[in-house]
Amino acid sequence: MKSATRQGLRVRVGGAVVSALIAVGVSFAPGATAADVQSEQWYLGPMQAEKMWKTSTGEGIKVAVIDTGVNPDTPSLKGQVLADEVPKQVAYGATDDYAGHGTTMAELIVGTGAGGRLQGLAPGAEVVPYRVPLGNELSAKEEKRAPTSAEAIRAAADSDARIISMSIGSVAYEAEDAAAVKYAASKGKILVASVGNGGQDSGYIEYPAAYPYVLGVSSIDDKSRISDFGQSGNYVDLVAPGENLPAYCNGNFEKYCHNLNGTSFSTAITSAAAALIWSAHPDWTANQVTRALIDTAGRKWPKDEPTSTAGYGTIRPRSVLADPNYDAGEPYSDPLRRENMQEGEKLVTEIPPASASAKPSAGATGPSQGAAGSSKDKQAAAGSDDAKAVAADSSGESSTLWIVLGAAAAVVVIGGGAFAVLRAKRAH
């Protein structure tokens, strides 16, 4: 029997399975060729990517991409994918992307843009690929050979990758996944995940974004408006571009589809932003890089009052890279201490890795079950004026929130089922 983790995970492409890429807003115009796509990456200009690359390209940073696999042979990814660094026990199919989704995410993070393909925000960084079964695209035999999400997270935690990017989600809480996430955090990794595409009023939350120690990312459009399809709750930490973007139509890698929406995009772009910052400051800890993302995020509300739809605001990595005097704070002080704290436990992010416990038990404490009225939800209800737009950088950098893949369709009940009430990631 397949594990609940395997049954519950799906790619964030507006439907229950990876093949549901054709969603509201998707275009299969005859001209949907690779040469068109960079002009559709509307966020690169407002983020002043060219200026950032003069300071940092992400060089020296490895990003683990846990998804549908990554094709290392697209023009944009040649030389960018470290398939040999995937441990054999979890390497099955790592470079055989059955849907095109994982390859799209990898290109958005580290793509060189060669051949007119997608341009990554951190083209100097490199990707370590992991393929997990999502939806119903793989045969039962292949699913059995593929690693579970927990196995992939643990393998990434034991690798040289400093960032773990997960554009995947499930409505089911899994103790094994929660323990794997905690283990990765104890190893000094930054974990980034999509918050879901079910809409602000869906009443659902999604994992792994909702686990402690994971940065949950939602989406914005090109006018800095929060995407309606992004889910809300106190597990939303940041927002990044996620609307009207291209992605590979399928696993043939011949064409991109246009005008796609989803938090998948937002997650990949945020992971790339973290890589840019970490490359410029290689001695910083995960806490310091996370703090930099939070401190410099674009918002119109007090920093200590994150909203339920945009968290701390829109990522603006250039604000960190352009400020040689930025103070990233204490290396082992968790900037998300309030959100990540679990009753009776010491935060693993506040223990130097050398003295951290080797491996958390599989029965790690899970999310609180009755915290629907958490502080984030009280501070900003979904749809409030402050949550509808994020302030632009006074220096000219757009604060546009990243967009999520897929339409705001109903959340499919899979795995352990859905929740009528938001389940808190954080205990305050």
CSV table of C-alpha atoms in Angstrom, one decimal:
chain,number,residue,atom,x,y,z
A,1,MET,CA,0.0,0.0,0.0
A,2,LYS,CA,1.3,3.5,-0.8
A,3,SER,CA,2.0,5.8,2.0
A,4,ALA,CA,-0.3,8.6,2.8
A,5,THR,CA,2.5,11.0,1.9
A,6,ARG,CA,2.7,9.6,-1.6
A,7,GLN,CA,-1.0,9.7,-2.0
A,8,GLY,CA,-1.4,13.2,-0.7
A,9,LEU,CA,1.4,15.1,-2.5
A,10,ARG,CA,0.6,16.9,-5.7
A,11,VAL,CA,2.2,19.5,-7.9
A,12,ARG,CA,0.8,22.9,-7.5
A,13,VAL,CA,-0.7,23.3,-11.0
A,14,GLY,CA,-4.3,24.2,-10.3
A,15,GLY,CA,-5.5,20.6,-10.1
A,16,ALA,CA,-5.1,17.4,-8.2
A,17,VAL,CA,-2.5,15.9,-10.4
A,18,VAL,CA,0.5,17.0,-12.4
A,19,SER,CA,-1.2,16.4,-15.7
A,20,ALA,CA,-3.8,19.1,-14.9
A,21,LEU,CA,-1.5,21.8,-16.2
A,22,ILE,CA,-4.1,23.2,-18.5
A,23,ALA,CA,-6.0,25.4,-16.1
A,24,VAL,CA,-7.7,28.8,-16.1
A,25,GLY,CA,-5.4,31.3,-17.9
A,26,VAL,CA,-3.3,28.7,-19.7
A,27,SER,CA,-2.6,29.3,-23.3
A,28,PHE,CA,-1.4,26.9,-26.0
A,29,ALA,CA,-0.8,29.5,-28.7
A,30,PRO,CA,1.1,28.2,-31.7
A,31,GLY,CA,3.9,30.5,-30.8
A,32,ALA,CA,4.4,29.0,-27.4
A,33,THR,CA,8.0,28.2,-28.1
A,34,ALA,CA,11.1,28.4,-25.9
A,35,ALA,CA,12.3,31.6,-27.5
A,36,ASP,CA,9.3,33.6,-26.2
A,37,VAL,CA,9.5,32.8,-22.5
A,38,GLN,CA,12.1,35.2,-21.1
A,39,SER,CA,10.0,38.2,-22.2
A,40,GLU,CA,7.2,36.7,-20.0
A,41,GLN,CA,9.4,36.7,-16.9
A,42,TRP,CA,8.1,40.1,-16.0
A,43,TYR,CA,9.6,40.2,-12.5
A,44,LEU,CA,13.2,40.2,-13.6
A,45,GLY,CA,13.1,43.8,-14.6
A,46,PRO,CA,11.4,45.2,-11.5
A,47,MET,CA,13.6,43.1,-9.2
A,48,GLN,CA,16.6,44.6,-11.1
A,49,ALA,CA,18.1,41.2,-11.6
A,50,GLU,CA,20.9,42.5,-13.9
A,51,LYS,CA,22.1,44.8,-11.1
A,52,MET,CA,21.9,42.0,-8.5
A,53,TRP,CA,24.0,39.7,-10.6
A,54,LYS,CA,26.9,42.2,-10.4
A,55,THR,CA,27.0,41.5,-6.7
A,56,SER,CA,25.8,37.9,-6.6
A,57,THR,CA,24.6,35.2,-9.0
A,58,GLY,CA,24.2,32.5,-6.3
A,59,GLU,CA,27.6,31.0,-7.0
A,60,GLY,CA,28.6,28.4,-4.5
A,61,ILE,CA,25.1,27.7,-3.3
A,62,LYS,CA,23.3,24.4,-4.0
A,63,VAL,CA,19.6,24.1,-4.0
A,64,ALA,CA,17.8,20.8,-3.5
A,65,VAL,CA,14.6,20.7,-5.6
A,66,ILE,CA,12.1,18.1,-4.4
A,67,ASP,CA,9.6,17.8,-7.2
A,68,THR,CA,8.8,15.7,-10.3
A,69,GLY,CA,12.5,15.3,-11.2
A,70,VAL,CA,14.8,17.7,-13.2
A,71,ASN,CA,15.9,17.3,-16.8
A,72,PRO,CA,19.6,18.3,-16.8
A,73,ASP,CA,19.7,18.5,-20.6
A,74,THR,CA,17.6,21.5,-21.4
A,75,PRO,CA,19.8,24.3,-22.8
A,76,SER,CA,19.2,26.4,-19.7
A,77,LEU,CA,20.2,23.7,-17.2
A,78,LYS,CA,23.2,22.2,-18.9
A,79,GLY,CA,26.0,22.2,-16.3
A,80,GLN,CA,23.6,23.4,-13.6
A,81,VAL,CA,22.2,20.1,-12.2
A,82,LEU,CA,24.3,18.0,-9.8
A,83,ALA,CA,22.7,14.6,-10.4
A,84,ASP,CA,25.8,12.7,-9.1
A,85,GLU,CA,25.2,14.2,-5.6
A,86,VAL,CA,21.9,12.5,-5.1
A,87,PRO,CA,22.4,9.5,-2.8
A,88,LYS,CA,21.7,6.2,-4.6
A,89,GLN,CA,19.0,5.1,-2.2
A,90,VAL,CA,16.8,8.1,-3.3
A,91,ALA,CA,18.2,8.7,-6.8
A,92,TYR,CA,15.6,6.8,-8.8
A,93,GLY,CA,14.3,8.9,-11.6
A,94,ALA,CA,15.9,12.1,-10.3
A,95,THR,CA,16.7,13.3,-13.8
A,96,ASP,CA,13.7,11.8,-15.5
A,97,ASP,CA,11.0,14.6,-15.1
A,98,TYR,CA,7.7,13.0,-15.9
A,99,ALA,CA,5.7,16.2,-16.0
A,100,GLY,CA,8.0,19.2,-16.7
A,101,HIS,CA,7.1,20.8,-13.4
A,102,GLY,CA,10.4,20.1,-11.6
A,103,THR,CA,12.4,21.2,-14.5
A,104,THR,CA,10.5,24.5,-14.8
A,105,MET,CA,11.2,25.1,-11.1
A,106,ALA,CA,14.9,24.4,-11.5
A,107,GLU,CA,15.2,26.7,-14.5
A,108,LEU,CA,13.5,29.5,-12.5
A,109,ILE,CA,16.1,29.0,-9.8
A,110,VAL,CA,19.4,28.4,-11.6
A,111,GLY,CA,18.7,28.5,-15.3
A,112,THR,CA,21.2,30.3,-17.5
A,113,GLY,CA,18.6,31.3,-20.1
A,114,ALA,CA,20.6,29.6,-22.9
A,115,GLY,CA,18.6,28.8,-26.0
A,116,GLY,CA,15.9,31.3,-25.0
A,117,ARG,CA,14.7,29.1,-22.2
A,118,LEU,CA,13.7,30.3,-18.7
A,119,GLN,CA,16.2,32.6,-17.0
A,120,GLY,CA,17.0,31.7,-13.4
A,121,LEU,CA,17.2,34.4,-10.7
A,122,ALA,CA,20.3,32.7,-9.3
A,123,PRO,CA,22.1,31.4,-12.4
A,124,GLY,CA,25.4,30.9,-10.5
A,125,ALA,CA,23.8,28.4,-8.1
A,126,GLU,CA,23.3,24.7,-8.8
A,127,VAL,CA,20.5,22.3,-8.3
A,128,VAL,CA,20.5,18.8,-6.7
A,129,PRO,CA,17.3,17.0,-8.0
A,130,TYR,CA,15.0,14.7,-6.1
A,131,ARG,CA,12.0,13.0,-7.7
A,132,VAL,CA,9.0,12.1,-5.6
A,133,PRO,CA,5.7,10.6,-6.9
A,134,LEU,CA,3.0,13.3,-7.2
A,135,GLY,CA,-0.5,12.8,-8.3
A,136,ASN,CA,-1.2,9.7,-10.5
A,137,GLU,CA,1.5,10.2,-13.1
A,138,LEU,CA,3.7,7.3,-12.1
A,139,SER,CA,3.0,3.6,-12.3
A,140,ALA,CA,2.7,1.6,-9.1
A,141,LYS,CA,6.1,0.0,-9.8
A,142,GLU,CA,7.7,3.4,-10.2
A,143,GLU,CA,6.1,4.9,-7.1
A,144,LYS,CA,7.4,2.0,-5.1
A,145,ARG,CA,11.0,2.7,-6.2
A,146,ALA,CA,10.8,6.5,-5.8
A,147,PRO,CA,11.6,8.0,-2.4
A,148,THR,CA,8.9,9.4,-0.2
A,149,SER,CA,9.0,13.2,0.5
A,150,ALA,CA,10.4,12.5,4.0
A,151,GLU,CA,13.2,10.4,2.5
A,152,ALA,CA,14.0,13.1,0.0
A,153,ILE,CA,14.0,15.8,2.7
A,154,ARG,CA,16.3,13.8,4.9
A,155,ALA,CA,18.7,13.1,2.0
A,156,ALA,CA,18.8,16.8,1.1
A,157,ALA,CA,19.4,17.6,4.8
A,158,ASP,CA,22.5,15.4,4.7
A,159,SER,CA,23.8,16.9,1.5
A,160,ASP,CA,25.8,20.1,0.7
A,161,ALA,CA,22.6,21.8,-0.4
A,162,ARG,CA,21.9,24.8,1.8
A,163,ILE,CA,18.3,25.4,0.5
A,164,ILE,CA,15.5,22.9,0.0
A,165,SER,CA,12.9,24.1,-2.4
A,166,MET,CA,9.5,22.3,-2.4
A,167,SER,CA,6.8,23.4,-4.9
A,168,ILE,CA,4.6,20.5,-3.7
A,169,GLY,CA,1.8,20.2,-1.1
A,170,SER,CA,-0.6,18.0,0.7
A,171,VAL,CA,-3.5,18.7,3.0
A,172,ALA,CA,-2.5,15.8,5.3
A,173,TYR,CA,-0.2,16.2,8.2
A,174,GLU,CA,2.5,13.5,8.2
A,175,ALA,CA,4.7,12.9,11.3
A,176,GLU,CA,7.5,11.5,9.1
A,177,ASP,CA,7.6,14.6,7.0
A,178,ALA,CA,7.4,16.9,10.1
A,179,ALA,CA,10.4,15.0,11.6
A,180,ALA,CA,12.3,15.2,8.4
A,181,VAL,CA,11.8,18.9,8.1
A,182,LYS,CA,12.9,19.4,11.7
A,183,TYR,CA,16.0,17.3,11.0
A,184,ALA,CA,16.8,19.4,8.0
A,185,ALA,CA,16.4,22.6,10.0
A,186,SER,CA,18.7,21.2,12.7
A,187,LYS,CA,21.3,20.8,9.9
A,188,GLY,CA,21.2,24.5,9.1
A,189,LYS,CA,19.0,24.3,5.9
A,190,ILE,CA,16.5,26.8,4.7
A,191,LEU,CA,13.3,25.0,3.6
A,192,VAL,CA,10.9,26.8,1.3
A,193,ALA,CA,7.4,25.5,0.2
A,194,SER,CA,4.3,26.6,-1.5
A,195,VAL,CA,1.3,27.5,0.6
A,196,GLY,CA,-1.3,26.2,-1.8
A,197,ASN,CA,-3.6,27.4,-4.7
A,198,GLY,CA,-7.0,26.7,-3.1
A,199,GLY,CA,-7.9,30.4,-2.5
A,200,GLN,CA,-7.8,32.7,0.5
A,201,ASP,CA,-11.1,31.4,1.9
A,202,SER,CA,-10.5,27.7,1.2
A,203,GLY,CA,-10.3,26.8,4.9
A,204,TYR,CA,-7.4,24.5,4.1
A,205,ILE,CA,-3.7,24.6,4.8
A,206,GLU,CA,-1.0,22.6,3.1
A,207,TYR,CA,2.1,20.8,4.1
A,208,PRO,CA,5.1,21.0,4.1
A,209,ALA,CA,4.6,24.8,4.1
A,210,ALA,CA,2.6,24.6,7.3
A,211,TYR,CA,5.3,22.6,9.3
A,212,PRO,CA,7.5,24.5,11.7
A,213,TYR,CA,10.8,25.5,10.2
A,214,VAL,CA,9.4,25.9,6.7
A,215,LEU,CA,9.1,29.3,4.9
A,216,GLY,CA,5.6,29.3,3.4
A,217,VAL,CA,5.3,31.3,0.2
A,218,SER,CA,2.3,32.8,-1.5
A,219,SER,CA,1.9,34.7,-4.7
A,220,ILE,CA,1.5,38.2,-6.1
A,221,ASP,CA,0.8,39.6,-9.6
A,222,ASP,CA,2.7,42.2,-11.6
A,223,LYS,CA,1.0,45.0,-9.9
A,224,SER,CA,2.0,43.8,-6.4
A,225,ARG,CA,-1.5,42.5,-5.6
A,226,ILE,CA,-1.9,39.3,-3.6
A,227,SER,CA,-3.1,36.5,-5.8
A,228,ASP,CA,-6.7,35.4,-5.0
A,229,PHE,CA,-5.7,31.7,-5.4
A,230,GLY,CA,-3.1,31.8,-2.7
A,231,GLN,CA,-4.2,30.2,0.5
A,232,SER,CA,-4.2,32.2,3.8
A,233,GLY,CA,-3.2,31.5,7.3
A,234,ASN,CA,-0.5,32.0,9.9
A,235,TYR,CA,1.8,29.7,7.9
A,236,VAL,CA,2.2,32.3,5.1
A,237,ASP,CA,5.6,33.9,5.7
A,238,LEU,CA,6.5,35.7,2.4
A,239,VAL,CA,5.1,36.4,-1.1
A,240,ALA,CA,6.8,36.4,-4.5
A,241,PRO,CA,5.7,36.5,-8.2
A,242,GLY,CA,3.4,33.7,-9.2
A,243,GLU,CA,1.0,34.9,-11.9
A,244,ASN,CA,1.0,34.9,-15.7
A,245,LEU,CA,4.3,33.0,-16.0
A,246,PRO,CA,5.4,30.2,-18.4
A,247,ALA,CA,6.1,26.6,-17.6
A,248,TYR,CA,6.9,23.5,-19.6
A,249,CYS,CA,3.7,22.0,-20.9
A,250,ASN,CA,4.8,18.4,-20.3
A,251,GLY,CA,7.7,16.1,-20.0
A,252,ASN,CA,8.7,16.5,-23.7
A,253,PHE,CA,10.4,19.9,-23.0
A,254,GLU,CA,9.5,21.2,-26.4
A,255,LYS,CA,7.2,24.0,-25.5
A,256,TYR,CA,6.2,26.2,-22.7
A,257,CYS,CA,2.6,27.0,-21.8
A,258,HIS,CA,1.7,30.6,-21.0
A,259,ASN,CA,-0.1,32.7,-18.4
A,260,LEU,CA,0.1,30.1,-15.7
A,261,ASN,CA,-0.5,30.9,-12.1
A,262,GLY,CA,0.7,29.2,-8.9
A,263,THR,CA,2.6,29.4,-5.7
A,264,SER,CA,5.0,26.9,-7.3
A,265,PHE,CA,6.6,29.9,-9.1
A,266,SER,CA,6.7,31.9,-5.9
A,267,THR,CA,8.5,29.1,-4.1
A,268,ALA,CA,11.2,28.7,-6.7
A,269,ILE,CA,11.8,32.5,-7.0
A,270,THR,CA,12.1,32.8,-3.2
A,271,SER,CA,14.5,29.9,-3.1
A,272,ALA,CA,16.6,31.7,-5.7
A,273,ALA,CA,16.5,34.9,-3.8
A,274,ALA,CA,17.8,33.1,-0.7
A,275,ALA,CA,20.6,31.7,-2.8
A,276,LEU,CA,21.6,35.1,-4.0
A,277,ILE,CA,21.8,36.4,-0.4
A,278,TRP,CA,23.6,33.4,0.9
A,279,SER,CA,26.2,33.5,-1.9
A,280,ALA,CA,27.0,37.1,-1.1
A,281,HIS,CA,27.3,36.2,2.6
A,282,PRO,CA,28.5,32.6,2.8
A,283,ASP,CA,29.3,32.8,6.5
A,284,TRP,CA,25.7,33.6,7.4
A,285,THR,CA,23.5,31.0,9.0
A,286,ALA,CA,20.0,30.0,7.8
A,287,ASN,CA,18.6,32.2,10.5
A,288,GLN,CA,20.5,35.2,9.2
A,289,VAL,CA,19.5,34.7,5.5
A,290,THR,CA,15.8,34.2,6.6
A,291,ARG,CA,16.0,37.4,8.7
A,292,ALA,CA,17.4,39.3,5.7
A,293,LEU,CA,14.4,38.2,3.6
A,294,ILE,CA,12.0,39.2,6.3
A,295,ASP,CA,13.6,42.5,7.3
A,296,THR,CA,13.8,43.8,3.7
A,297,ALA,CA,10.4,42.5,2.5
A,298,GLY,CA,8.1,45.0,1.0
A,299,ARG,CA,5.0,45.7,3.1
A,300,LYS,CA,2.7,48.5,4.3
A,301,TRP,CA,2.2,47.1,7.8
A,302,PRO,CA,4.5,46.8,10.8
A,303,LYS,CA,7.1,44.1,10.5
A,304,ASP,CA,5.9,42.5,13.8
A,305,GLU,CA,2.4,42.1,12.5
A,306,PRO,CA,2.6,39.6,9.6
A,307,THR,CA,-0.7,39.2,7.7
A,308,SER,CA,-2.5,36.0,6.9
A,309,THR,CA,-2.3,36.5,3.2
A,310,ALA,CA,1.2,38.0,2.7
A,311,GLY,CA,3.1,37.2,5.9
A,312,TYR,CA,6.0,39.6,6.2
A,313,GLY,CA,5.7,40.9,2.6
A,314,THR,CA,7.3,40.6,-0.8
A,315,ILE,CA,10.8,39.3,-1.2
A,316,ARG,CA,13.4,42.0,-2.2
A,317,PRO,CA,16.8,40.4,-2.2
A,318,ARG,CA,18.4,43.4,-3.9
A,319,SER,CA,17.7,45.5,-0.7
A,320,VAL,CA,20.1,43.1,1.1
A,321,LEU,CA,22.7,42.9,-1.7
A,322,ALA,CA,22.8,46.7,-2.1
A,323,ASP,CA,23.3,47.5,1.6
A,324,PRO,CA,26.9,46.7,2.8
A,325,ASN,CA,25.8,47.8,6.3
A,326,TYR,CA,22.9,45.5,6.7
A,327,ASP,CA,23.0,43.7,10.1
A,328,ALA,CA,21.7,40.1,9.8
A,329,GLY,CA,21.5,39.7,13.6
A,330,GLU,CA,22.5,36.8,15.8
A,331,PRO,CA,23.3,33.6,13.9
A,332,TYR,CA,21.4,31.3,16.3
A,333,SER,CA,18.4,33.5,17.0
A,334,ASP,CA,15.4,32.3,14.9
A,335,PRO,CA,13.6,35.2,13.2
A,336,LEU,CA,10.5,33.0,13.1
A,337,ARG,CA,10.8,32.0,16.7
A,338,ARG,CA,7.2,32.9,17.5
A,339,GLU,CA,5.9,30.9,14.6
A,340,ASN,CA,8.2,27.9,15.0
A,341,MET,CA,8.0,27.4,18.7
A,342,GLN,CA,6.4,24.2,19.9
A,343,GLU,CA,5.4,23.8,23.5
A,344,GLY,CA,8.1,22.2,25.6
A,345,GLU,CA,10.7,22.0,22.9
A,346,LYS,CA,13.9,24.0,22.2
A,347,LEU,CA,14.1,25.4,18.7
A,348,VAL,CA,16.6,23.3,16.6
A,349,THR,CA,17.3,26.5,14.7
A,350,GLU,CA,18.8,28.0,17.9
A,351,ILE,CA,21.2,25.2,18.5
A,352,PRO,CA,24.5,25.4,16.6
A,353,PRO,CA,24.6,22.4,14.2
A,354,ALA,CA,27.7,20.8,15.9
A,355,SER,CA,25.7,20.4,19.1
A,356,ALA,CA,22.3,19.7,17.6
A,357,SER,CA,20.8,16.2,18.1
A,358,ALA,CA,21.6,13.8,15.3
A,359,LYS,CA,18.1,12.9,14.3
A,360,PRO,CA,14.7,14.0,15.7
A,361,SER,CA,12.4,11.1,16.4
A,362,ALA,CA,9.7,10.2,13.9
A,363,GLY,CA,7.2,11.1,16.6
A,364,ALA,CA,8.1,14.8,16.6
A,365,THR,CA,5.5,17.1,18.0
A,366,GLY,CA,3.0,18.0,15.3
A,367,PRO,CA,1.0,21.2,14.7
A,368,SER,CA,-1.5,22.5,17.3
A,369,GLN,CA,-4.9,21.3,16.4
A,370,GLY,CA,-7.1,24.2,17.5
A,371,ALA,CA,-5.3,27.4,16.7
A,372,ALA,CA,-7.5,28.8,13.9
A,373,GLY,CA,-7.6,32.1,15.7
A,374,SER,CA,-3.9,32.6,15.6
A,375,SER,CA,-2.2,35.9,15.8
A,376,LYS,CA,-1.6,36.2,12.1
A,377,ASP,CA,-5.3,35.7,11.3
A,378,LYS,CA,-6.2,38.3,13.9
A,379,GLN,CA,-3.7,40.8,12.6
A,380,ALA,CA,-4.9,40.8,9.0
A,381,ALA,CA,-8.0,39.2,7.7
A,382,ALA,CA,-7.8,37.9,4.1
A,383,GLY,CA,-8.7,40.6,1.7
A,384,SER,CA,-7.9,43.6,3.9
A,385,ASP,CA,-6.6,46.7,2.3
A,386,ASP,CA,-3.1,46.2,3.7
A,387,ALA,CA,-3.0,42.7,2.4
A,388,LYS,CA,-4.0,43.7,-1.1
A,389,ALA,CA,-0.8,45.6,-2.0
A,390,VAL,CA,2.7,45.7,-0.9
A,391,ALA,CA,4.8,48.9,-0.9
A,392,ALA,CA,7.3,49.3,-3.7
A,393,ASP,CA,11.0,49.8,-2.8
A,394,SER,CA,11.8,53.5,-2.7
A,395,SER,CA,14.9,52.8,-4.8
A,396,GLY,CA,12.7,51.5,-7.6
A,397,GLU,CA,12.6,47.8,-7.0
A,398,SER,CA,9.1,46.4,-7.4
A,399,SER,CA,7.6,44.7,-4.5
A,400,THR,CA,5.4,42.5,-6.6
A,401,LEU,CA,4.2,39.4,-4.9
A,402,TRP,CA,5.1,36.1,-6.6
A,403,ILE,CA,2.3,34.2,-8.3
A,404,VAL,CA,1.1,30.7,-7.7
A,405,LEU,CA,0.6,28.0,-10.5
A,406,GLY,CA,-3.0,27.0,-11.1
A,407,ALA,CA,-6.5,28.4,-10.7
A,408,ALA,CA,-8.2,28.9,-7.4
A,409,ALA,CA,-10.0,25.6,-7.8
A,410,ALA,CA,-11.5,23.6,-5.0
A,411,VAL,CA,-8.9,21.7,-3.0
A,412,VAL,CA,-9.0,18.0,-3.7
A,413,VAL,CA,-9.4,15.8,-0.6
A,414,ILE,CA,-6.5,13.3,-0.7
A,415,GLY,CA,-4.2,11.6,1.7
A,416,GLY,CA,-5.4,12.2,5.2
A,417,GLY,CA,-8.3,14.4,4.1
A,418,ALA,CA,-8.9,18.1,4.3
A,419,PHE,CA,-9.5,20.4,7.3
A,420,ALA,CA,-12.5,22.6,7.7
A,421,VAL,CA,-10.6,24.8,10.1
A,422,LEU,CA,-7.0,26.1,9.6
A,423,ARG,CA,-4.5,24.0,11.5
A,424,ALA,CA,-1.8,26.1,12.9
A,425,LYS,CA,1.8,25.6,12.1
A,426,ARG,CA,2.8,27.9,14.9
A,427,ALA,CA,2.0,27.8,18.6
A,428,HIS,CA,2.1,31.3,20.1
